[in-house]
PDB file of C-alpha atoms in Angstrom:
ATOM      1  CA  MET Z   1       0.008  -0.041  -0.097  1.00  0.00           C
ATOM      2  CA  SER Z   2       1.139   3.573  -0.478  1.00  0.00           C
ATOM      3  CA  GLN Z   3       2.472   5.286   2.462  1.00  0.00           C
ATOM      4  CA  GLY Z   4      -0.094   7.595   4.306  1.00  0.00           C
ATOM      5  CA  THR Z   5      -2.922   7.219   1.738  1.00  0.00           C
ATOM      6  CA  LEU Z   6      -5.129   4.246   0.856  1.00  0.00           C
ATOM      7  CA  THR Z   7      -5.960   4.484  -2.993  1.00  0.00           C
ATOM      8  CA  ARG Z   8      -8.250   2.827  -5.363  1.00  0.00           C
ATOM      9  CA  MET Z   9      -5.371   0.892  -6.580  1.00  0.00           C
ATOM     10  CA  ASP Z  10      -4.594  -0.313  -3.036  1.00  0.00           C
ATOM     11  CA  LEU Z  11      -8.217  -1.396  -2.526  1.00  0.00           C
ATOM     12  CA  SER Z  12      -8.275  -3.354  -5.859  1.00  0.00           C
ATOM     13  CA  GLU Z  13      -4.972  -5.067  -5.000  1.00  0.00           C
ATOM     14  CA  ALA Z  14      -6.370  -6.005  -1.543  1.00  0.00           C
ATOM     15  CA  VAL Z  15      -9.424  -7.552  -3.310  1.00  0.00           C
ATOM     16  CA  PHE Z  16      -7.186  -9.307  -5.759  1.00  0.00           C
ATOM     17  CA  ARG Z  17      -5.124 -10.851  -2.900  1.00  0.00           C
ATOM     18  CA  GLU Z  18      -7.882 -11.686  -0.544  1.00  0.00           C
ATOM     19  CA  VAL Z  19     -10.780 -12.699  -2.795  1.00  0.00           C
ATOM     20  CA  GLY Z  20      -8.905 -14.173  -5.650  1.00  0.00           C
ATOM     21  CA  LEU Z  21     -10.485 -12.205  -8.544  1.00  0.00           C
ATOM     22  CA  SER Z  22      -8.254 -11.223 -11.315  1.00  0.00           C
ATOM     23  CA  ARG Z  23      -6.650  -7.686 -11.035  1.00  0.00           C
ATOM     24  CA  ASN Z  24      -9.057  -6.392 -13.791  1.00  0.00           C
ATOM     25  CA  GLU Z  25     -12.052  -7.896 -12.076  1.00  0.00           C
ATOM     26  CA  SER Z  26     -10.881  -6.513  -8.657  1.00  0.00           C
ATOM     27  CA  ALA Z  27     -10.505  -3.034 -10.126  1.00  0.00           C
ATOM     28  CA  ALA Z  28     -13.914  -3.239 -11.700  1.00  0.00           C
ATOM     29  CA  LEU Z  29     -15.459  -4.356  -8.450  1.00  0.00           C
ATOM     30  CA  VAL Z  30     -13.986  -1.471  -6.524  1.00  0.00           C
ATOM     31  CA  GLU Z  31     -15.077   0.982  -9.151  1.00  0.00           C
ATOM     32  CA  SER Z  32     -18.595  -0.445  -9.144  1.00  0.00           C
ATOM     33  CA  VAL Z  33     -18.889  -0.128  -5.383  1.00  0.00           C
ATOM     34  CA  LEU Z  34     -17.573   3.464  -5.399  1.00  0.00           C
ATOM     35  CA  GLN Z  35     -19.906   4.279  -8.313  1.00  0.00           C
ATOM     36  CA  HIS Z  36     -23.008   2.942  -6.357  1.00  0.00           C
ATOM     37  CA  MET Z  37     -21.988   4.882  -3.335  1.00  0.00           C
ATOM     38  CA  SER Z  38     -21.591   8.184  -5.364  1.00  0.00           C
ATOM     39  CA  ASP Z  39     -24.904   7.671  -7.169  1.00  0.00           C
ATOM     40  CA  ALA Z  40     -26.686   7.158  -3.890  1.00  0.00           C
ATOM     41  CA  LEU Z  41     -25.160  10.315  -2.351  1.00  0.00           C
ATOM     42  CA  VAL Z  42     -25.974  12.419  -5.559  1.00  0.00           C
ATOM     43  CA  ALA Z  43     -29.586  11.222  -5.235  1.00  0.00           C
ATOM     44  CA  GLY Z  44     -29.637  12.421  -1.632  1.00  0.00           C
ATOM     45  CA  GLU Z  45     -29.637   8.903  -0.033  1.00  0.00           C
ATOM     46  CA  GLN Z  46     -27.457   7.933   3.021  1.00  0.00           C
ATOM     47  CA  VAL Z  47     -24.789   5.269   2.606  1.00  0.00           C
ATOM     48  CA  LYS Z  48     -24.490   3.232   5.734  1.00  0.00           C
ATOM     49  CA  ILE Z  49     -21.690   0.659   6.117  1.00  0.00           C
ATOM     50  CA  SER Z  50     -22.059  -1.374   9.160  1.00  0.00           C
ATOM     51  CA  SER Z  51     -19.158  -1.178  11.633  1.00  0.00           C
ATOM     52  CA  PHE Z  52     -17.622   1.566   9.479  1.00  0.00           C
ATOM     53  CA  GLY Z  53     -19.911   4.672   9.410  1.00  0.00           C
ATOM     54  CA  THR Z  54     -22.481   6.728   7.516  1.00  0.00           C
ATOM     55  CA  PHE Z  55     -22.018   9.023   4.540  1.00  0.00           C
ATOM     56  CA  SER Z  56     -24.784  11.582   3.956  1.00  0.00           C
ATOM     57  CA  VAL Z  57     -25.485  14.818   2.078  1.00  0.00           C
ATOM     58  CA  ARG Z  58     -26.545  17.976   3.845  1.00  0.00           C
ATOM     59  CA  ASP Z  59     -27.932  21.204   2.475  1.00  0.00           C
ATOM     60  CA  LYS Z  60     -26.380  24.251   3.920  1.00  0.00           C
ATOM     61  CA  SER Z  61     -28.174  27.579   3.669  1.00  0.00           C
ATOM     62  CA  ALA Z  62     -26.854  30.963   2.626  1.00  0.00           C
ATOM     63  CA  ARG Z  63     -25.114  32.874   5.193  1.00  0.00           C
ATOM     64  CA  VAL Z  64     -22.844  35.973   5.837  1.00  0.00           C
ATOM     65  CA  GLY Z  65     -19.164  35.029   6.424  1.00  0.00           C
ATOM     66  CA  ARG Z  66     -16.165  37.204   7.316  1.00  0.00           C
ATOM     67  CA  ASN Z  67     -12.803  37.518   5.610  1.00  0.00           C
ATOM     68  CA  PRO Z  68     -10.509  36.874   8.624  1.00  0.00           C
ATOM     69  CA  LYS Z  69      -7.743  39.128   7.178  1.00  0.00           C
ATOM     70  CA  THR Z  70      -9.805  42.234   6.313  1.00  0.00           C
ATOM     71  CA  GLY Z  71     -12.947  41.690   8.379  1.00  0.00           C
ATOM     72  CA  ASP Z  72     -15.071  42.276   5.362  1.00  0.00           C
ATOM     73  CA  GLU Z  73     -18.441  40.506   5.257  1.00  0.00           C
ATOM     74  CA  VAL Z  74     -18.779  38.047   2.431  1.00  0.00           C
ATOM     75  CA  PRO Z  75     -21.925  36.245   1.310  1.00  0.00           C
ATOM     76  CA  ILE Z  76     -21.565  32.479   1.291  1.00  0.00           C
ATOM     77  CA  LEU Z  77     -23.923  30.796  -1.219  1.00  0.00           C
ATOM     78  CA  PRO Z  78     -26.149  27.849  -0.314  1.00  0.00           C
ATOM     79  CA  ARG Z  79     -24.556  24.471  -1.045  1.00  0.00           C
ATOM     80  CA  ARG Z  80     -24.650  20.720  -0.566  1.00  0.00           C
ATOM     81  CA  VAL Z  81     -22.007  19.081   1.388  1.00  0.00           C
ATOM     82  CA  MET Z  82     -21.151  15.383   2.131  1.00  0.00           C
ATOM     83  CA  THR Z  83     -20.706  14.398   5.725  1.00  0.00           C
ATOM     84  CA  PHE Z  84     -19.244  11.191   7.331  1.00  0.00           C
ATOM     85  CA  ARG Z  85     -20.188   9.948  10.774  1.00  0.00           C
ATOM     86  CA  PRO Z  86     -18.028   7.047  11.944  1.00  0.00           C
ATOM     87  CA  SER Z  87     -19.575   4.181  13.761  1.00  0.00           C
ATOM     88  CA  HIS Z  88     -18.686   3.609  17.456  1.00  0.00           C
ATOM     89  CA  ILE Z  89     -16.657   0.574  16.430  1.00  0.00           C
ATOM     90  CA  MET Z  90     -14.621   2.627  14.045  1.00  0.00           C
ATOM     91  CA  LYS Z  91     -14.042   5.400  16.573  1.00  0.00           C
ATOM     92  CA  ASP Z  92     -12.857   2.840  19.078  1.00  0.00           C
ATOM     93  CA  ARG Z  93     -10.462   1.286  16.581  1.00  0.00           C
ATOM     94  CA  VAL Z  94      -8.998   4.639  15.646  1.00  0.00           C
ATOM     95  CA  ALA Z  95      -8.677   5.662  19.234  1.00  0.00           C
ATOM     96  CA  ALA Z  96      -6.938   2.299  20.099  1.00  0.00           C
ATOM     97  CA  GLY Z  97      -4.488   2.919  17.267  1.00  0.00           C
ATOM     98  CA  ASN Z  98      -3.546   6.217  18.755  1.00  0.00           C
ATOM     99  CA  ARG Z  99      -2.450   4.579  21.930  1.00  0.00           C
ATOM    100  CA  GLY Z 100      -0.266   2.021  20.259  1.00  0.00           C
TER     101      GLY Z 100
END
């Protein structure tokens, strides 16, 4: 795996090693899963992966922000943002990794 970042190629390589599909089939499987997740999020659905977490899309309303350098008020347009909420199991695993 690459150092510090898990990539699509790392995921497809893991599927190749652990499941036994060919490299091309493994890459196609990873792409398919990511595409299904993306499509669901674009449609406004939640993506919940047990023991991992939940991805969801939120609508943020327009508001007035402030430029921290100048102090000038700047309008911030409404937008959609993706959020991730880790499961308790994932939170515990990450916290345990910090101690080791």
